Short mmCIF file of C-alpha atoms in Angstrom, two decimals:
data_model
loop_
_atom_site.label_atom_id
_atom_site.label_comp_id
_atom_site.label_asym_id
_atom_site.label_seq_id
_atom_site.Cartn_x
_atom_site.Cartn_y
_atom_site.Cartn_z
CA GLU A 238 17.51 8.95 -1.69
CA VAL A 239 15.37 6.25 0.06
CA GLN A 240 15.64 3.01 -0.71
CA LEU A 241 13.96 0.03 0.66
CA VAL A 242 14.81 -3.35 -0.40
CA GLU A 243 12.49 -6.66 0.19
CA SER A 244 13.97 -10.01 0.46
CA GLY A 245 13.62 -13.61 1.62
CA GLY A 246 10.54 -14.67 -0.78
CA GLY A 247 9.89 -18.28 -1.60
CA LEU A 248 8.25 -21.29 -2.43
CA VAL A 249 7.31 -23.03 0.41
CA GLN A 250 4.86 -25.69 1.47
CA PRO A 251 1.82 -24.89 3.75
CA GLY A 252 2.21 -24.75 7.17
CA TRP A 253 5.75 -23.97 7.29
CA ALA A 254 7.61 -20.42 8.15
CA LEU A 255 9.46 -17.82 6.59
CA SER A 256 10.95 -14.72 7.02
CA LEU A 257 11.06 -11.61 5.27
CA SER A 258 13.75 -8.32 5.44
CA CYS A 259 13.34 -5.08 4.54
CA ALA A 260 16.62 -3.10 4.27
CA ALA A 261 16.07 0.64 4.21
CA SER A 262 18.82 3.34 3.55
CA GLY A 263 18.59 7.38 2.90
CA PHE A 264 16.62 7.83 6.04
CA THR A 265 16.27 8.22 9.51
CA PHE A 266 15.00 4.38 9.77
CA SER A 267 14.09 4.43 13.84
CA SER A 268 11.86 7.97 13.20
CA TYR A 269 9.80 6.28 10.88
CA SER A 270 7.03 3.64 11.17
CA MET A 271 7.42 0.71 9.25
CA SER A 272 4.47 -1.31 7.29
CA TRP A 273 4.10 -4.87 5.52
CA VAL A 274 1.46 -4.62 2.70
CA ARG A 275 1.27 -7.44 0.36
CA GLN A 276 -0.81 -7.86 -3.60
CA ALA A 277 -1.81 -11.54 -4.11
CA PRO A 278 -1.73 -12.31 -7.99
CA GLY A 279 -4.09 -10.31 -10.10
CA LYS A 280 -5.59 -8.67 -6.92
CA GLY A 281 -5.29 -5.38 -4.86
CA LEU A 282 -3.18 -4.36 -1.45
CA GLU A 283 -3.90 -5.43 1.76
CA TRP A 284 -2.53 -4.17 4.58
CA VAL A 285 -0.44 -6.84 6.65
CA ALA A 286 0.96 -5.23 9.78
CA GLU A 287 2.71 -2.02 10.91
CA ILE A 288 5.11 -1.18 13.69
CA SER A 289 6.29 2.02 15.50
CA GLY A 290 10.03 3.58 14.72
CA SER A 291 10.88 2.59 18.52
CA GLY A 292 9.24 -1.14 17.80
CA GLY A 293 6.97 -0.51 21.28
CA SER A 294 3.74 -0.86 19.30
CA THR A 295 2.51 -3.07 16.58
CA ASP A 296 -0.59 -3.83 14.70
CA TYR A 297 -1.74 -6.62 12.67
CA ALA A 298 -4.39 -7.15 9.91
CA ASP A 299 -6.85 -9.75 11.21
CA SER A 300 -5.90 -12.27 8.77
CA VAL A 301 -2.44 -12.78 9.63
CA LYS A 302 -2.85 -12.03 13.78
CA GLY A 303 -1.01 -14.87 15.33
CA ARG A 304 0.73 -16.10 13.00
CA PHE A 305 2.77 -12.91 11.75
CA THR A 306 5.49 -11.36 13.49
CA ILE A 307 6.42 -7.89 12.49
CA SER A 308 9.78 -6.66 14.61
CA ARG A 309 12.53 -4.21 13.47
CA ASP A 310 16.59 -3.97 14.56
CA ASN A 311 17.11 0.13 14.11
CA SER A 312 21.42 -0.55 14.69
CA LYS A 313 20.70 -2.52 11.60
CA ASN A 314 18.07 0.20 9.71
CA THR A 315 16.01 -3.23 8.69
CA LEU A 316 12.47 -4.87 9.07
CA TYR A 317 11.66 -8.20 9.59
CA LEU A 318 8.40 -9.98 9.08
CA GLN A 319 7.84 -13.72 10.19
CA MET A 320 5.52 -15.38 8.82
CA ASN A 321 4.39 -18.85 10.39
CA SER A 322 1.86 -21.71 9.28
CA LEU A 323 1.51 -19.98 6.15
CA ARG A 324 -1.99 -21.03 4.33
CA ALA A 325 -2.34 -20.57 0.24
CA GLU A 326 -4.00 -17.30 1.28
CA ASP A 327 -0.73 -15.80 1.89
CA THR A 328 0.71 -16.16 -1.60
CA ALA A 329 1.53 -12.76 -2.55
CA VAL A 330 4.06 -10.34 -3.28
CA TYR A 331 5.11 -7.71 -0.27
CA TYR A 332 6.03 -4.68 0.09
CA CYS A 333 7.65 -3.01 2.75
CA ALA A 334 6.70 0.58 3.16
CA THR A 335 7.49 3.93 5.53
CA VAL A 336 4.81 5.07 6.93
CA VAL A 337 3.74 9.28 7.50
CA GLY A 338 0.63 9.96 8.73
CA GLY A 339 -1.23 6.72 8.03
CA TYR A 340 -0.12 6.58 4.55
CA PHE A 341 2.28 5.12 2.77
CA ASN A 342 4.85 7.18 1.15
CA TYR A 343 8.11 5.42 0.11
CA TRP A 344 7.81 1.84 -0.52
CA GLY A 345 10.18 -1.32 -1.94
CA GLN A 346 10.42 -3.48 -4.78
CA GLY A 347 8.33 -6.23 -3.38
CA THR A 348 9.08 -9.94 -2.23
CA LEU A 349 6.97 -12.87 -3.76
CA VAL A 350 5.80 -15.57 -1.32
CA THR A 351 4.20 -18.72 -2.75
CA VAL A 352 2.43 -21.01 -0.45
CA SER A 353 2.03 -24.30 -3.15
CA SER A 354 2.18 -27.82 -2.15
CA ASP B 1465 -12.88 -1.91 10.26
CA ILE B 1466 -13.30 0.39 7.33
CA GLN B 1467 -14.52 -0.52 4.07
CA MET B 1468 -13.15 1.59 0.72
CA THR B 1469 -15.46 1.55 -2.12
CA GLN B 1470 -14.30 2.73 -5.77
CA SER B 1471 -16.09 3.32 -8.63
CA PRO B 1472 -15.47 2.71 -11.10
CA SER B 1473 -13.53 -0.35 -10.98
CA SER B 1474 -12.49 0.37 -14.48
CA VAL B 1475 -12.81 3.11 -16.61
CA SER B 1476 -11.44 3.92 -20.67
CA ALA B 1477 -10.32 6.64 -21.62
CA SER B 1478 -8.37 8.79 -24.65
CA VAL B 1479 -5.03 10.73 -23.87
CA GLY B 1480 -6.45 14.46 -22.79
CA ASP B 1481 -9.47 13.05 -21.15
CA ARG B 1482 -10.40 14.11 -17.89
CA VAL B 1483 -10.34 11.07 -15.21
CA THR B 1484 -12.26 11.37 -12.07
CA ILE B 1485 -12.75 7.97 -9.54
CA THR B 1486 -14.81 7.75 -6.19
CA CYS B 1487 -14.01 6.35 -3.42
CA ARG B 1488 -16.68 6.71 -0.76
CA ALA B 1489 -15.62 5.42 2.88
CA SER B 1490 -18.09 2.87 5.06
CA GLN B 1491 -18.10 5.82 7.82
CA GLY B 1492 -16.78 9.24 8.60
CA ILE B 1493 -12.98 9.46 8.13
CA SER B 1494 -12.68 13.27 8.06
CA SER B 1495 -9.85 13.66 5.46
CA TRP B 1496 -7.69 11.25 6.35
CA LEU B 1497 -7.67 9.48 2.66
CA ALA B 1498 -4.18 8.70 0.35
CA TRP B 1499 -4.30 7.99 -3.35
CA TYR B 1500 -1.92 5.66 -5.34
CA GLN B 1501 -1.02 5.02 -8.89
CA GLN B 1502 0.49 1.39 -9.67
CA LYS B 1503 1.82 0.20 -12.72
CA PRO B 1504 2.40 -3.48 -13.70
CA GLY B 1505 5.17 -5.04 -11.84
CA LYS B 1506 5.47 -2.01 -9.87
CA ALA B 1507 5.20 -0.97 -6.51
CA PRO B 1508 2.53 1.36 -5.82
CA LYS B 1509 3.40 5.11 -5.77
CA LEU B 1510 1.80 7.81 -3.25
CA LEU B 1511 0.13 10.86 -5.44
CA ILE B 1512 -2.08 12.64 -3.00
CA TYR B 1513 -2.44 12.25 1.17
CA ALA B 1514 -4.95 14.02 3.28
CA ALA B 1515 -7.40 13.08 0.49
CA SER B 1516 -6.07 16.89 -1.30
CA SER B 1517 -2.29 17.19 -0.13
CA LEU B 1518 -0.54 16.40 -3.33
CA GLN B 1519 2.95 13.88 -3.01
CA SER B 1520 6.00 16.07 -3.60
CA GLY B 1521 7.29 15.41 -7.53
CA VAL B 1522 3.58 14.01 -8.31
CA PRO B 1523 2.38 16.22 -11.83
CA SER B 1524 -0.36 19.23 -10.98
CA ARG B 1525 -2.97 17.87 -12.99
CA PHE B 1526 -3.37 14.73 -10.14
CA SER B 1527 -6.39 16.95 -7.83
CA GLY B 1528 -7.85 15.22 -4.33
CA SER B 1529 -10.96 15.76 -2.75
CA GLY B 1530 -13.52 15.10 -0.66
CA SER B 1531 -13.94 14.81 3.29
CA GLY B 1532 -16.07 12.35 5.26
CA THR B 1533 -17.67 10.05 3.47
CA ASP B 1534 -16.84 10.90 -0.52
CA PHE B 1535 -13.41 11.72 -1.95
CA THR B 1536 -12.52 12.00 -5.38
CA LEU B 1537 -9.20 11.76 -7.50
CA THR B 1538 -9.25 13.42 -11.07
CA ILE B 1539 -6.62 13.48 -13.16
CA SER B 1540 -7.29 16.62 -15.12
CA SER B 1541 -5.62 15.95 -18.94
CA LEU B 1542 -4.47 12.30 -19.17
CA GLN B 1543 -1.39 11.94 -20.46
CA PRO B 1544 0.51 8.30 -21.91
CA GLU B 1545 2.07 7.78 -18.13
CA ASP B 1546 -1.16 7.53 -16.75
CA PHE B 1547 -2.56 4.77 -17.52
CA ALA B 1548 -2.31 2.63 -14.12
CA THR B 1549 -4.30 1.31 -11.65
CA TYR B 1550 -5.32 3.59 -8.53
CA TYR B 1551 -6.04 2.76 -5.13
CA CYS B 1552 -7.47 4.66 -2.37
CA GLN B 1553 -6.46 4.16 1.55
CA GLN B 1554 -7.88 5.32 4.21
CA THR B 1555 -5.40 6.62 6.80
CA ASN B 1556 -7.64 7.25 9.89
CA ILE B 1557 -7.80 4.11 12.20
CA PHE B 1558 -6.17 0.27 12.15
CA PRO B 1559 -6.46 -1.79 9.99
CA ARG B 1560 -5.44 0.28 7.55
CA THR B 1561 -8.19 0.01 4.54
CA PHE B 1562 -7.74 0.25 1.03
CA GLY B 1563 -10.16 0.36 -2.14
CA GLN B 1564 -10.19 -2.20 -4.29
CA GLY B 1565 -8.70 -0.13 -7.42
CA THR B 1566 -9.78 0.96 -10.62
CA LYS B 1567 -8.24 0.32 -13.88
CA VAL B 1568 -7.23 3.65 -16.20
CA GLU B 1569 -7.01 2.03 -20.01
CA ILE B 1570 -6.80 2.70 -23.20
CA LYS B 1571 -9.75 3.81 -25.64
#
């Protein structure tokens, strides 16, 4: 059974940094691209970043480019999102998801990031 | 960026009704489209990919159609567990973009 478990969310002040993790199991992690997708409270879905199976290729939404870094450790079956210079508008539930053909076929349960002073 | 526009934003329907949600892309995306269902407090769930392919385990009352810029998600006979918010997503190019969502509510 595919499982994706996010962790690392919490309350941080504007300008601070936070790192999210997504532990994967039940599939061959290194064979799949992975993405982070977020959802602000009461709002729709927003794709944040994606990384190829090998980790050699990454893409970012313009809203986070230069502030967020997606990475993975295939030996640990774990996906990461390093978030720097956080803003109030980054407040959201962050989901990790497997990517197949550009769509997201498995999702984690999400972790809430709140940016507030 | 490719803009995805869903309509309606919300729909009230009864159990057994046929419900259709539309999604329009700002430029042609062939059949590179997916549909998701999201219930409150839960992660989205993939329903349809490649515009019309049903994800494994999804009931056959869900169907998708369209290509190019115009797409539809149809629920042939609405069930109580189908009351949720539905999103389309273009899977063609980066950045990956979603529609704003359509909330299916109980009438």
